[in-house]
Coordinates of C-alpha atoms in Angstrom, one line a residue:
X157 CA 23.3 25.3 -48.1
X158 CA 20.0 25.9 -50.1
X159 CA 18.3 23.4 -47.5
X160 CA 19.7 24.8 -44.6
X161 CA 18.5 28.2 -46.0
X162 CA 14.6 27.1 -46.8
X163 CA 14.6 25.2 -43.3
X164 CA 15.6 28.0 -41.5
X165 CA 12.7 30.3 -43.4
X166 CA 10.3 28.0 -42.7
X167 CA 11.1 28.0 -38.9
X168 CA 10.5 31.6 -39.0
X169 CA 8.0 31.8 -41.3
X170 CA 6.4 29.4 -38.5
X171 CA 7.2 32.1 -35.8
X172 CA 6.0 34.4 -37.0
X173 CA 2.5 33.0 -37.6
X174 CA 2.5 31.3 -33.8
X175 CA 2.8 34.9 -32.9
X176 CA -0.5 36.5 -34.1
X177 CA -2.0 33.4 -33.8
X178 CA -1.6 32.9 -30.2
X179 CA -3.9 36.0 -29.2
X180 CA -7.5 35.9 -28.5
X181 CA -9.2 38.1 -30.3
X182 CA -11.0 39.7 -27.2
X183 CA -7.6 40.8 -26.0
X184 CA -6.2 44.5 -26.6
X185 CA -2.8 45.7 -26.5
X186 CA -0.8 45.5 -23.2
X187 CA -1.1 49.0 -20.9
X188 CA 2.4 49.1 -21.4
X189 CA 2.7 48.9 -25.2
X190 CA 0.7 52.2 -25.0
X191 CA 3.0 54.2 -23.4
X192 CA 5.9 52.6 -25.6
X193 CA 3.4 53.5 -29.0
X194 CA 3.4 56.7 -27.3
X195 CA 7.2 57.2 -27.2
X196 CA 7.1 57.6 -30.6
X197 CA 5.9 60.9 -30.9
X198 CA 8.1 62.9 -28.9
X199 CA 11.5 61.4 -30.0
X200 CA 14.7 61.7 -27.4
X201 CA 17.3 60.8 -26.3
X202 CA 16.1 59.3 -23.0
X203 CA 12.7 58.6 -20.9
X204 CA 11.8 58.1 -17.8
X205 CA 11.1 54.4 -18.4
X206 CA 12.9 53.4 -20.9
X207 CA 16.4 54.5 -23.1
X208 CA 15.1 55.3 -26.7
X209 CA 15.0 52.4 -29.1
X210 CA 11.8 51.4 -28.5
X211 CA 11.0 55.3 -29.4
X212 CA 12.6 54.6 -32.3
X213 CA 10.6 51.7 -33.4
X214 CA 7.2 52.9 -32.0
X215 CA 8.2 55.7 -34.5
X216 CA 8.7 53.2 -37.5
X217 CA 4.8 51.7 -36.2
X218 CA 3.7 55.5 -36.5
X219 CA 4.9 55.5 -40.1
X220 CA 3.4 52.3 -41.0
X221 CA -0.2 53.5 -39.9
X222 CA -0.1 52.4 -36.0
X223 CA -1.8 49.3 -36.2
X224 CA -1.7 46.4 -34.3
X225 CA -0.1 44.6 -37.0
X226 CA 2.7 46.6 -36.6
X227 CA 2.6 46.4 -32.7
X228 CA 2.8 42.6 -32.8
X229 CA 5.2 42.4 -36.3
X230 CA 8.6 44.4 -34.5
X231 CA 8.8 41.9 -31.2
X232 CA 7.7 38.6 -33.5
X233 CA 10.8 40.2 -35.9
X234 CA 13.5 40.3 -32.7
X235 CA 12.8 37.1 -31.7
X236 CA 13.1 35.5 -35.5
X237 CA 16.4 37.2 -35.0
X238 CA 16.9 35.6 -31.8
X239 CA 16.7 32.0 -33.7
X240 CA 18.8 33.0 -36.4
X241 CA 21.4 34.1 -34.0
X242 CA 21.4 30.5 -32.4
X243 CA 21.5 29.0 -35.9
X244 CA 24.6 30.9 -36.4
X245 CA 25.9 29.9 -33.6
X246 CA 25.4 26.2 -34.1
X247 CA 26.9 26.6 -37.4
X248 CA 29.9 28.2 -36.1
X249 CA 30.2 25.0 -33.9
X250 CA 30.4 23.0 -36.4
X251 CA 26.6 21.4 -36.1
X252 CA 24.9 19.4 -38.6
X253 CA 20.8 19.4 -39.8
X254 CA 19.7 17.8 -36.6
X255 CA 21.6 20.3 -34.3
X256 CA 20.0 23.1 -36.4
X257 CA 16.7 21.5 -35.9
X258 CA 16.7 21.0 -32.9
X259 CA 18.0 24.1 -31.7
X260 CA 15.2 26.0 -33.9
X261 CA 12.5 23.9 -32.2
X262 CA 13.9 24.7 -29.3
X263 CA 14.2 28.4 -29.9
X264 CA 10.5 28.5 -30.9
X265 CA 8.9 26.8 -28.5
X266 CA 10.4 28.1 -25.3
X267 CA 9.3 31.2 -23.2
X268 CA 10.7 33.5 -26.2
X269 CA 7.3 33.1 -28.0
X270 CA 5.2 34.4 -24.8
X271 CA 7.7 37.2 -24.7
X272 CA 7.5 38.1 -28.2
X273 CA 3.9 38.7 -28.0
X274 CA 4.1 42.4 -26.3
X275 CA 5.7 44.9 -27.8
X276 CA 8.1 45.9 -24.9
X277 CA 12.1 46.4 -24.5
X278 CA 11.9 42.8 -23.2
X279 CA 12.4 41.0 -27.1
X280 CA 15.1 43.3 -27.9
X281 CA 17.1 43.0 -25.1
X282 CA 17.2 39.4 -25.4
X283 CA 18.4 39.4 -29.0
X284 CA 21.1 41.5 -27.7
X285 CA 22.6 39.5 -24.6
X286 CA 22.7 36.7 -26.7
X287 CA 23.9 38.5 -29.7
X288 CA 26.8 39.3 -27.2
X289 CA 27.2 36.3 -26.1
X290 CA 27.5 35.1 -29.9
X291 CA 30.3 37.4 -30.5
X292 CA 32.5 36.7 -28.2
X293 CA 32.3 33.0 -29.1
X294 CA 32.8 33.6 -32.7
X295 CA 35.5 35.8 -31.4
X296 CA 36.9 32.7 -29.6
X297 CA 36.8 30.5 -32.5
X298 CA 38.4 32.8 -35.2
X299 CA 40.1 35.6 -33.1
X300 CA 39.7 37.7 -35.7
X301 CA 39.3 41.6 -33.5
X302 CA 35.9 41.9 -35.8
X303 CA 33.8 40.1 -32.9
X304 CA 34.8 42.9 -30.3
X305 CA 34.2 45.4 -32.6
X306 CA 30.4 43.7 -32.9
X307 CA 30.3 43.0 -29.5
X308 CA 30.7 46.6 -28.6
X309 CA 28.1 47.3 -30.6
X310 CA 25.9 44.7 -29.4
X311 CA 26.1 46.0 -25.6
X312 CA 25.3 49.8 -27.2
X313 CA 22.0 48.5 -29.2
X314 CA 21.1 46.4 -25.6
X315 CA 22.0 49.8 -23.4
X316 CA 20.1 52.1 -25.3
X317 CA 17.0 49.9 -25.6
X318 CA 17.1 48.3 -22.2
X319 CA 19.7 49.0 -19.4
X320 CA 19.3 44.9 -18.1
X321 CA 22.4 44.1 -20.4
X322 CA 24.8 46.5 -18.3
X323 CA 24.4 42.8 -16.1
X324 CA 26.0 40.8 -19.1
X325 CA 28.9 42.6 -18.8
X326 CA 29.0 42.2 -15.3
X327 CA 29.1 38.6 -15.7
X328 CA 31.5 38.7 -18.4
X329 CA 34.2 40.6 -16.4
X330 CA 34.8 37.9 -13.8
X331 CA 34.6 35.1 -16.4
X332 CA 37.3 36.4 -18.5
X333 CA 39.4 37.4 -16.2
X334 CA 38.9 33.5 -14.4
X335 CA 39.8 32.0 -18.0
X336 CA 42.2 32.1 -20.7
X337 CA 40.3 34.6 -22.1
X338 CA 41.8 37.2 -20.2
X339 CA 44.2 38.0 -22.6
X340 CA 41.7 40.1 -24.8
X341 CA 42.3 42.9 -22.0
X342 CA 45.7 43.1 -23.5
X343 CA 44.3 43.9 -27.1
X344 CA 43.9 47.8 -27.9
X345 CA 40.8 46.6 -30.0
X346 CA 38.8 46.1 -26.9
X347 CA 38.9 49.6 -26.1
X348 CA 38.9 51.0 -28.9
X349 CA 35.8 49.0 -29.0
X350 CA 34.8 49.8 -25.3
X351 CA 35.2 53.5 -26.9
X352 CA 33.5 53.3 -29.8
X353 CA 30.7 51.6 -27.3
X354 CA 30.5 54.7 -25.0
X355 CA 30.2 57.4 -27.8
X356 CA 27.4 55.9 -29.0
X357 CA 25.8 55.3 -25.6
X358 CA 26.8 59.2 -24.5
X359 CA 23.4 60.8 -25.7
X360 CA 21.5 59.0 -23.4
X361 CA 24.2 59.3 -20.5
X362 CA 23.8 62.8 -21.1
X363 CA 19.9 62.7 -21.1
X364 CA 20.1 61.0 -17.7
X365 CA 22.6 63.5 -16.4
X366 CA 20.6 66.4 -17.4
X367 CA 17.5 64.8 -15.7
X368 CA 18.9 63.3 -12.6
X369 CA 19.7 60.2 -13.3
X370 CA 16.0 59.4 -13.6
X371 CA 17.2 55.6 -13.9
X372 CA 17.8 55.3 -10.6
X373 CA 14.4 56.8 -9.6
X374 CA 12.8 54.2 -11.3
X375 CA 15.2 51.0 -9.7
X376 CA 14.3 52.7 -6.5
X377 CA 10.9 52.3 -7.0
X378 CA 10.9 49.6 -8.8
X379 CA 12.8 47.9 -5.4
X380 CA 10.6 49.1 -3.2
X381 CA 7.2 48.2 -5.0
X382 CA 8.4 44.9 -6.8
X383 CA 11.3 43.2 -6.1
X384 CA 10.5 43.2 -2.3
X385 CA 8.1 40.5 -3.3
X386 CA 9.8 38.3 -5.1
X387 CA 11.1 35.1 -4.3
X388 CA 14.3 33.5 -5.2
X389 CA 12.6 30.2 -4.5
X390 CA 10.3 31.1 -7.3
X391 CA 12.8 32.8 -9.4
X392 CA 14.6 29.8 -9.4
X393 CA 11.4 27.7 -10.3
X394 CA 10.8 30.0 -13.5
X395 CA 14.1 29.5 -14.4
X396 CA 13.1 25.7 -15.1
X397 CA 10.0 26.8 -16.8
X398 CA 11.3 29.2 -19.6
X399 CA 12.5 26.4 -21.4
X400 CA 11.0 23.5 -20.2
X401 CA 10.7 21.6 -23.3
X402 CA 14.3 22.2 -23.7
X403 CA 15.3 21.8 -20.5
X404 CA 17.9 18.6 -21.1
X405 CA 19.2 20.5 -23.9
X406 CA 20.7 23.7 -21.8
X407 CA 21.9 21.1 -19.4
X408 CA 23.0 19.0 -22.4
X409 CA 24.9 22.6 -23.2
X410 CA 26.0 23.0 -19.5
X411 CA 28.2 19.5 -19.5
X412 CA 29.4 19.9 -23.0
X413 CA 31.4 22.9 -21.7
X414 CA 32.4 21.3 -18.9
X415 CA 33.4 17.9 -20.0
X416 CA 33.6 18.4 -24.0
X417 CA 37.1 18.8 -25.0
X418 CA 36.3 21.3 -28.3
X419 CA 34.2 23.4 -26.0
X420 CA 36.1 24.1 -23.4
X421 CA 37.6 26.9 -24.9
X422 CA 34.2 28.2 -24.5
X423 CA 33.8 28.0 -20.9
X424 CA 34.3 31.8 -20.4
X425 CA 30.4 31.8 -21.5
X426 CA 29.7 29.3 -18.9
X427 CA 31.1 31.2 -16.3
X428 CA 29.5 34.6 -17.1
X429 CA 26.4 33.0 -17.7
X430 CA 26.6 31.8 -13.9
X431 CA 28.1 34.7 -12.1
X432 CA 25.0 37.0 -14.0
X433 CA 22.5 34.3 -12.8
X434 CA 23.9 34.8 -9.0
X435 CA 23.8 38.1 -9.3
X436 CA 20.4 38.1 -10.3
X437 CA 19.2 35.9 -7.6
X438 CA 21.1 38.3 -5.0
X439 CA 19.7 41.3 -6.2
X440 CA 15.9 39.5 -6.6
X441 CA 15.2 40.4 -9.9
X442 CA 12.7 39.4 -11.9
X443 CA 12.7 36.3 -13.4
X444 CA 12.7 37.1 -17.2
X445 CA 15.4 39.5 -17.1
X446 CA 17.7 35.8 -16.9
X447 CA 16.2 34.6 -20.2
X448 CA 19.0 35.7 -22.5
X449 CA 21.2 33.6 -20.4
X450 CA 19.7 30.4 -22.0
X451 CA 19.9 30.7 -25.8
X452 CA 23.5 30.4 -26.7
X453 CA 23.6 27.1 -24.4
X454 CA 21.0 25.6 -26.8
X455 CA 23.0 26.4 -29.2
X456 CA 25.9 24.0 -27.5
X457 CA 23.4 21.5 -25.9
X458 CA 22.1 21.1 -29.6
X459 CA 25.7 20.5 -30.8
X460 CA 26.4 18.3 -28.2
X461 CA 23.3 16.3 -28.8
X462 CA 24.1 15.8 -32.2
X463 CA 27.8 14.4 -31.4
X464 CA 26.1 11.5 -28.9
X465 CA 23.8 10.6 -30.7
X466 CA 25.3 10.2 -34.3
X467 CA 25.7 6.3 -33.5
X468 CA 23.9 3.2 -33.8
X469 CA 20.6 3.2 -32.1
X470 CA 21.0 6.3 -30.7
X471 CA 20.3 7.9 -34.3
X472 CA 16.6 6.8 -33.1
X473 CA 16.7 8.9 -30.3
X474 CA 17.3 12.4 -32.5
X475 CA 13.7 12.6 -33.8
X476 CA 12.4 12.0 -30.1
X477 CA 14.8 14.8 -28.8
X478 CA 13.2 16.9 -31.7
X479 CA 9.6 16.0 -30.7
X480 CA 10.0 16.9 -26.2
X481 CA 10.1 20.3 -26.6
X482 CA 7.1 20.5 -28.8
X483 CA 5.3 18.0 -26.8
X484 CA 5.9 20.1 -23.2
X485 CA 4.9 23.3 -25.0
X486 CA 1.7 22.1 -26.3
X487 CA 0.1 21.6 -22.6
X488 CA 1.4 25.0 -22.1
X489 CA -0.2 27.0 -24.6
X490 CA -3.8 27.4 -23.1
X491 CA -2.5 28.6 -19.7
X492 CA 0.9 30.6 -20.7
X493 CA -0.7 32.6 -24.0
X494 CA -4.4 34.7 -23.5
X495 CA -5.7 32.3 -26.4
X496 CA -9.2 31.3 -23.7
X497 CA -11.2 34.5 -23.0
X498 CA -11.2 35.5 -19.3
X499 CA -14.8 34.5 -18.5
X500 CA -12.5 30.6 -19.1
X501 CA -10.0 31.0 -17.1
X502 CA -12.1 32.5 -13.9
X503 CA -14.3 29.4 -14.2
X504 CA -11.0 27.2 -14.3
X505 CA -8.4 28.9 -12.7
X506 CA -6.2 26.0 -11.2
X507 CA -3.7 25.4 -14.1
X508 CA -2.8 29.0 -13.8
X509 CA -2.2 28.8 -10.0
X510 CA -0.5 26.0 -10.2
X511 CA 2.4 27.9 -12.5
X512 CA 1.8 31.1 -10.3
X513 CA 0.7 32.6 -13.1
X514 CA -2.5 34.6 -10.9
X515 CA 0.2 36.5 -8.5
X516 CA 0.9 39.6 -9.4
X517 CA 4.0 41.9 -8.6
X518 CA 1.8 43.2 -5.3
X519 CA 2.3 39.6 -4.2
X520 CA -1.2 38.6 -4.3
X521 CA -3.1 36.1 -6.4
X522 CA -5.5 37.6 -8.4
X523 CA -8.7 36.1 -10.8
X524 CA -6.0 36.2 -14.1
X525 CA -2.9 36.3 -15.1
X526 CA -1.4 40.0 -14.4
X527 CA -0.6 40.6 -18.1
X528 CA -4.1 39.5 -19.5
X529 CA -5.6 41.7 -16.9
X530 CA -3.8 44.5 -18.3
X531 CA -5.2 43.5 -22.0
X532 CA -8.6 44.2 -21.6
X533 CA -10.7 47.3 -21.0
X534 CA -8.8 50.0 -22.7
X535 CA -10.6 50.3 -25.9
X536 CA -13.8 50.7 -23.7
X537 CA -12.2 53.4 -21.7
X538 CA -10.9 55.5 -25.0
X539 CA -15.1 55.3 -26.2
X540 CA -16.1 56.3 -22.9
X541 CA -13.2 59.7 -23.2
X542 CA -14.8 60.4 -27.0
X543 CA -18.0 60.3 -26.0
X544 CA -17.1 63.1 -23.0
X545 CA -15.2 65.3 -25.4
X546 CA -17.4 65.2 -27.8
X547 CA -20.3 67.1 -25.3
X548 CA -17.3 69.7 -24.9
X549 CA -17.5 73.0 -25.9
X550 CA -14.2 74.3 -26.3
X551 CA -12.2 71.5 -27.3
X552 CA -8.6 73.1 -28.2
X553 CA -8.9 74.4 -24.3
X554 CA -9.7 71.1 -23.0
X555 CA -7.0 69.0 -21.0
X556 CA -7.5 65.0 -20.7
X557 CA -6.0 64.1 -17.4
X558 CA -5.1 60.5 -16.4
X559 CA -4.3 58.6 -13.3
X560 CA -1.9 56.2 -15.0
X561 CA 0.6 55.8 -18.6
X562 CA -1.9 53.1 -19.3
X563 CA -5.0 55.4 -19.5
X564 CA -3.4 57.9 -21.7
X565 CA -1.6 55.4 -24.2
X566 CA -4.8 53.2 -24.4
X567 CA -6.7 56.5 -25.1
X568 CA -4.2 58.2 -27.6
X569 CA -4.4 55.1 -29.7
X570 CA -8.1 54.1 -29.6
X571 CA -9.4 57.2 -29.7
X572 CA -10.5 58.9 -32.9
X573 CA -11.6 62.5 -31.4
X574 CA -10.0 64.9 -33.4
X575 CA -7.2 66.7 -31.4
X576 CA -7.4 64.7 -28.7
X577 CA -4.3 63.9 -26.8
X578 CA -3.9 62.3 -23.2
X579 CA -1.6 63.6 -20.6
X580 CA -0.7 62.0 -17.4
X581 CA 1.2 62.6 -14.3
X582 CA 2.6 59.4 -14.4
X583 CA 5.7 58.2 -16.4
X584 CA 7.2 60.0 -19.3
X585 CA 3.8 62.1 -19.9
X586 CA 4.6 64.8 -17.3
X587 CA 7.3 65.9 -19.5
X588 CA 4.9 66.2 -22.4
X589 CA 2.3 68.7 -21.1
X590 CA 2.4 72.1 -23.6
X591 CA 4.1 75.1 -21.5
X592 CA 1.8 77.7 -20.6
X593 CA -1.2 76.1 -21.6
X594 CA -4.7 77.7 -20.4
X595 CA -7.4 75.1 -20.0
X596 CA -11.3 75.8 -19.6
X597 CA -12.2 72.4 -19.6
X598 CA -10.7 69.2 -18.3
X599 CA -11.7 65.4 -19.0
X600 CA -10.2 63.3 -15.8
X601 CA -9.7 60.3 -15.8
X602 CA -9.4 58.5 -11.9
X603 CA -8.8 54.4 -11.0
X604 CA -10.6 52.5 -9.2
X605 CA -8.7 53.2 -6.1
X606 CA -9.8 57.0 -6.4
X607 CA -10.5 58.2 -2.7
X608 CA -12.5 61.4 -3.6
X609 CA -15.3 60.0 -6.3
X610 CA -17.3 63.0 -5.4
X611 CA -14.6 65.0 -6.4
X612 CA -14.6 67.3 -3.8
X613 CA -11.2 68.7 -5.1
X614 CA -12.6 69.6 -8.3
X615 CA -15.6 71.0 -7.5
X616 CA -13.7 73.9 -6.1
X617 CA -11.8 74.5 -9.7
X618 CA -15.0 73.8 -12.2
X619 CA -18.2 75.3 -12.2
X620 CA -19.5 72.0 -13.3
X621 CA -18.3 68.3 -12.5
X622 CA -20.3 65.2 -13.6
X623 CA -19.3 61.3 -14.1
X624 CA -19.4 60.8 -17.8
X625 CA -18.9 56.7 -17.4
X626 CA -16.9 53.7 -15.8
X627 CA -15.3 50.8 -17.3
X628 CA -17.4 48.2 -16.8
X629 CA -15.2 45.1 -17.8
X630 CA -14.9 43.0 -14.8
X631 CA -12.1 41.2 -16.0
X632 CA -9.6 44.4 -16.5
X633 CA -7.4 45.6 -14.2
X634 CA -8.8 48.9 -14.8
X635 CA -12.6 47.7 -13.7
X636 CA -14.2 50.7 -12.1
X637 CA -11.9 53.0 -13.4
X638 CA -14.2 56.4 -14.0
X639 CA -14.4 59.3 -16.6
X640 CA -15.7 62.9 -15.2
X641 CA -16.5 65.8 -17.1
X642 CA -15.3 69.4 -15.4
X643 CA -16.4 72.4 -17.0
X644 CA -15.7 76.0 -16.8
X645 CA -12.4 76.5 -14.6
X646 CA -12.1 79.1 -11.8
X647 CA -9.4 81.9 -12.1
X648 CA -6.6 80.2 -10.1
X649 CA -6.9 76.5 -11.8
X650 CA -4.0 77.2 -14.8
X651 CA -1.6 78.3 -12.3
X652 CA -2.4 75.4 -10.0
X653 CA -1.9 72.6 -12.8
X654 CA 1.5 74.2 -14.0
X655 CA 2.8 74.1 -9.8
X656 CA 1.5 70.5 -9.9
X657 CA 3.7 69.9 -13.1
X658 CA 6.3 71.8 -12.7
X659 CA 6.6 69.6 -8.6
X660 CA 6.5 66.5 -10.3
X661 CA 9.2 67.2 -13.1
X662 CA 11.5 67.9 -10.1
X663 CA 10.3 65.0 -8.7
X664 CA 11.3 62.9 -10.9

C-alpha cells in the first residue's frame, strides 16, 4: 500500500510540475481567466457567464495574494484530482501496479494537461463528470446507498461550477433505465439524494430566476456565434485526439464492457457515455465539453490491459503499453502547449494547421492558435490605462470603460494605479457599475474593430478627447486595440451612462 501511495505522489508531484512548466514565459494569463479573477470580488450566487464556484476559488487566489501561481496552482490541483479519481477507480476494479501505471500515464499525458493550464470552469467540471461517473460504479460494486448520496453531490459541485454536467445526467437516464440498473429508481435514497442535490443547487436557480434565466441568453448566443461553426466531422476528429496516446486503452475499456464478463455489470456507464456523446454531436457542441466522457474508461481499458497481458510473452508488451502514450504526447507538446513564442509559430505554422489548431470559433484560420492569441498583449494594455490615469486630475471621478471582459480583467489585475477599477458593458461587469455614480472623466478603452476612432460620439460628452496609446503586440488578438483620454464631461453625460446601463441590465 506504501508503494502504491509514493507512486501515486510522484505522478502528481509530476503534474503538477508539467503544468507550470509547459508555459512560455512570454505568455500572460488567458482573457478569460480575468474575468473569472475578477469574479472573486463581488461574490454571488450566480453570473452571467458562469454559476459561482469559480467565484469561490478566484476568491481563495484573492486571499493568497492573486498571483499567477495561484492562477495556474487551483486547475493543475483538479486535474491531480482527476488522476486520483481514476486510480480509485482502477483499484475498485480490482487492478494491479501496471493498471495503476498505466492509467496515471495515461491520465497525465492526455488533453487533461492542455486543459489544466487555464484557470476556467473547464478542469472542474471534468473532475466532476467523472467523479459521477465513479460513484455510480462504486455504487454498482458495493451497493452500499453511500455512492448516490456522493453522486448527488457530485452533479451539485459540477452544476454550480459549470452547467455542461446537467448533459451527464442526461445520458445517465436512458442508460439506467436500458440496464439492470434501473432498479435504483425504486430506492428512496435516490431522491432523497436527488433532493438533497436540488437544495444545494436552489441559490443559483433562484439567481437565474431573478435575472431571467441569463443562462439561456448566453446558449443563445453562444448558438448563434459558435456552434453554427462547428463541425461534427471535426468534433469527431478531436474526439481521437484528446487522448491520442491512449487511444487503444479507451477502446481497450470500450470491449472490456462489452465482452468482459466482471464488467458487464458496468455497462450502464457505457451506455450513458454513448447517448451523452450523441447528444453532443446533435446539438454541435464543442468538442472539449465530451472529455469527461473518457476518464473512467481508462480506468477499465487499464484493467482490462492488465488481465491480457498477465501471461507469457505478453508480460513484455506492458512496459510498451506504458511507454505509447508518452511517446504520442511528446510530438504534441510544441504545437498543443504555448511553450515556442509566437514570432515561432508564424514562421512555421503548418503543424498547427494540420491539427486545426489556427481556426478559431469565427470559423477562420488565423496566424496562432485562438487561446495563445488571447495570452498576449494584456499586460501592455493595463501600462498603457496607468499611464492615462495617472495624467488624470480627478481620479475618484474617473470611469475606465472597456469594450470587452478581457480589457477590464487584464487591467484590474495588471494594473497598480491606486483605485483603479475597470468596468465593462460586456459580461458580468454591467452589473458591477456603483449606482449613481457622477463621472468627470472617463478612460475608454475601444478594439480594433472600433468604427468611430475619431470619436465623434465622445467629443460631444468631453471637452477634451485624445488617444493616450494602442497595443502594439502584433501577435494578440487585441492588436490595435486603443486607449483615449476624455476629459471634463458635459451636463447630460451621467444621466446618459446610467440609461446605457440600466438598457443593458434589462438586456441581459
Amino acid at each position: 500500500m506504501q508503494k502504491r501511495t509514493l507512486l501515486l505522489a510522484g505522478f502528481v508531484i509530476l503534474k503538477f510540475v508539467l503544468q507550470y512548466q509547459l508555459v512560455h514565459p512570454v505568455y500572460e494569463l488567458h482573457r478569460d481567466e480575468y474575468l473569472h479573477l475578477d469574479l472573486g470580488k463581488h461574490l454571488s450566487w450566480g453570473y452571467l457567464s458562469l454559476p459561482p464556484f469559480t467565484s469561490w476559488i478566484s476568491y481563495l487566489i484573492l486571499q493568497f495574494g492573486n498571483g499567477e501561481f495561484w492562477v495556474r496552482f487551483f486547475p493543475a490541483l483538479f486535474g491531480s484530482l482527476t488522476m486520483l479519481t481514476v486510480w480509485k477507480a482502477v483499484e475498485a476494479l480490482k487492478g494491479g501496479m501496471f493498471a495503476l501505471i498505466l492509467s496515471a500515464v495515461a491520465v497525465l499525458f492526455s488533453v487533461l494537461l492542455r486543459l489544466n493550464v487555464l484557470y476556467q470552469p473547464n478542469s472542474m467540471d471534468v473532475l466532476c463528470w467523472v467523479f459521477l461517473y465513479f460513484c455510480l460504479l462504486k455504487y454498482i460494486s458495493t451497493q452500499r446507498t453511500l455512492w448516490i448520496w456522493m453522486g448527488a453531490l457530485a452533479f451539485a459541485v459540477g452544476f454550480l461550477n459549470k452547467y455542461n454536467i446537467v448533459f451527464a445526467v442526461i445520458g445517465l437516464l436512458p442508460a439506467l433505465l436500458l440496464t439492470r440498473q434501473r432498479d435504483i429508481f425504486l430506492k428512496k435514497q435516490l431522491y432523497q439524494a436527488m433532493l438533497l442535490a436540488f437544495i444545494l443547487v436552489a441559490p443559483n436557480l433562484w439567481w437565474q430566476y431573478q435575472h431571467g434565466f441569463p443562462v439561456f441568453h448566453h446558449m443563445q448566443e453562444l448558438t448563434n456565434t459558435q456552434l453554427v461553426n462547428i463541425s461534427r466531422v471535426n468534433f469527431l476528429k478531436d474526439q481521437l485526439l484528446f487522448f491520442i496516446g491512449a487511444f487503444f486503452i479507451i477502446i481497450a475499456g470500450i470491449i472490456s464492457l462489452l465482452l468482459h464478463e466482471p464488467f458487464k455489470k458496468y455497462q450502464v456507464l457505457l451506455f450513458a457515455i454513448l447517448f451523452t456523446l450523441c447528444l453532443f454531436i446533435f446539438l454541435r457542441a464543442k468538442s472539449y465539453y465530451a472529455i469527461g466522457l473518457y476518464p473512467i474508461l481508462l480506468a477499465f481499458g487499464a484493467v482490462y490491459l492488465e488481465h491480457l497481458l498477465q501471461h507469457g510473452w505478453r508480460r513484455w508488451l506492458r512496459p510498451v503499453a506504458i511507454a505509447i502514450p508518452v511517446l504520442f504526447f511528446i510530438p504534441l507538446v510544441q504545437v498543443v502547449f504555448p511553450v515556442e513564442p509566437p514570432a515561432a509559430i508564424v514562421a512555421n505554422p503548418d503543424n498547427y494547421r494540420k491539427l486545426g489548431l489556427l481556426r478559431w470559433e469565427d470559423g477562420k484560420e488565423h496566424s496562432l492558435p485562438q487561446d495563445f492569441a488571447d495570452m498576449q498583449g494584456w499586460l501592455e494594455l493595463a501600462k498603457i490605462v496607468d499611464s492615462a490615469y495617472a495624467s488624470i486630475p480627478n481620479k475618484g471621478q474617473t470611469l475606465v470603460r472597456t469594450d470587452n471582459y478581457g480589457q477590464a480583467g487584464a487591467i484590474n489585475f495588471y494594473s497598480r494605479a491606486k483605485g483603479l477599477q475597470a468596468l465593462s458593458y460586456n459580461a458580468d461587469y454591467i452589473y458591477w457599475f456603483p449606482p449613481n455614480k457622477k463621472w468627470v472623466n472617463m478612460v475608454m478603452i475601444k478594439d480594433f474593430t472600433d468604427e468611430d476612432p475619431a470619436r465623434t460620439k465622445e467629443k460631444r460628452y468631453f471637452d477634451t478627447v485624445y488617444l493616450a496609446g494602442r497595443i502594439t503586440n502584433e501577435f494578440a488578438r487585441e492588436a490595435g486595440t486603443a486607449v483615449y483620454i476624455m476629459l471634463n464631461a458635459k451636463p447630460g453625460l451621467n444621466e446618459i451612462l446610467q440609461d446605457e446601463i440600466k438598457e443593458r441590465q434589462l438586456r441581459f
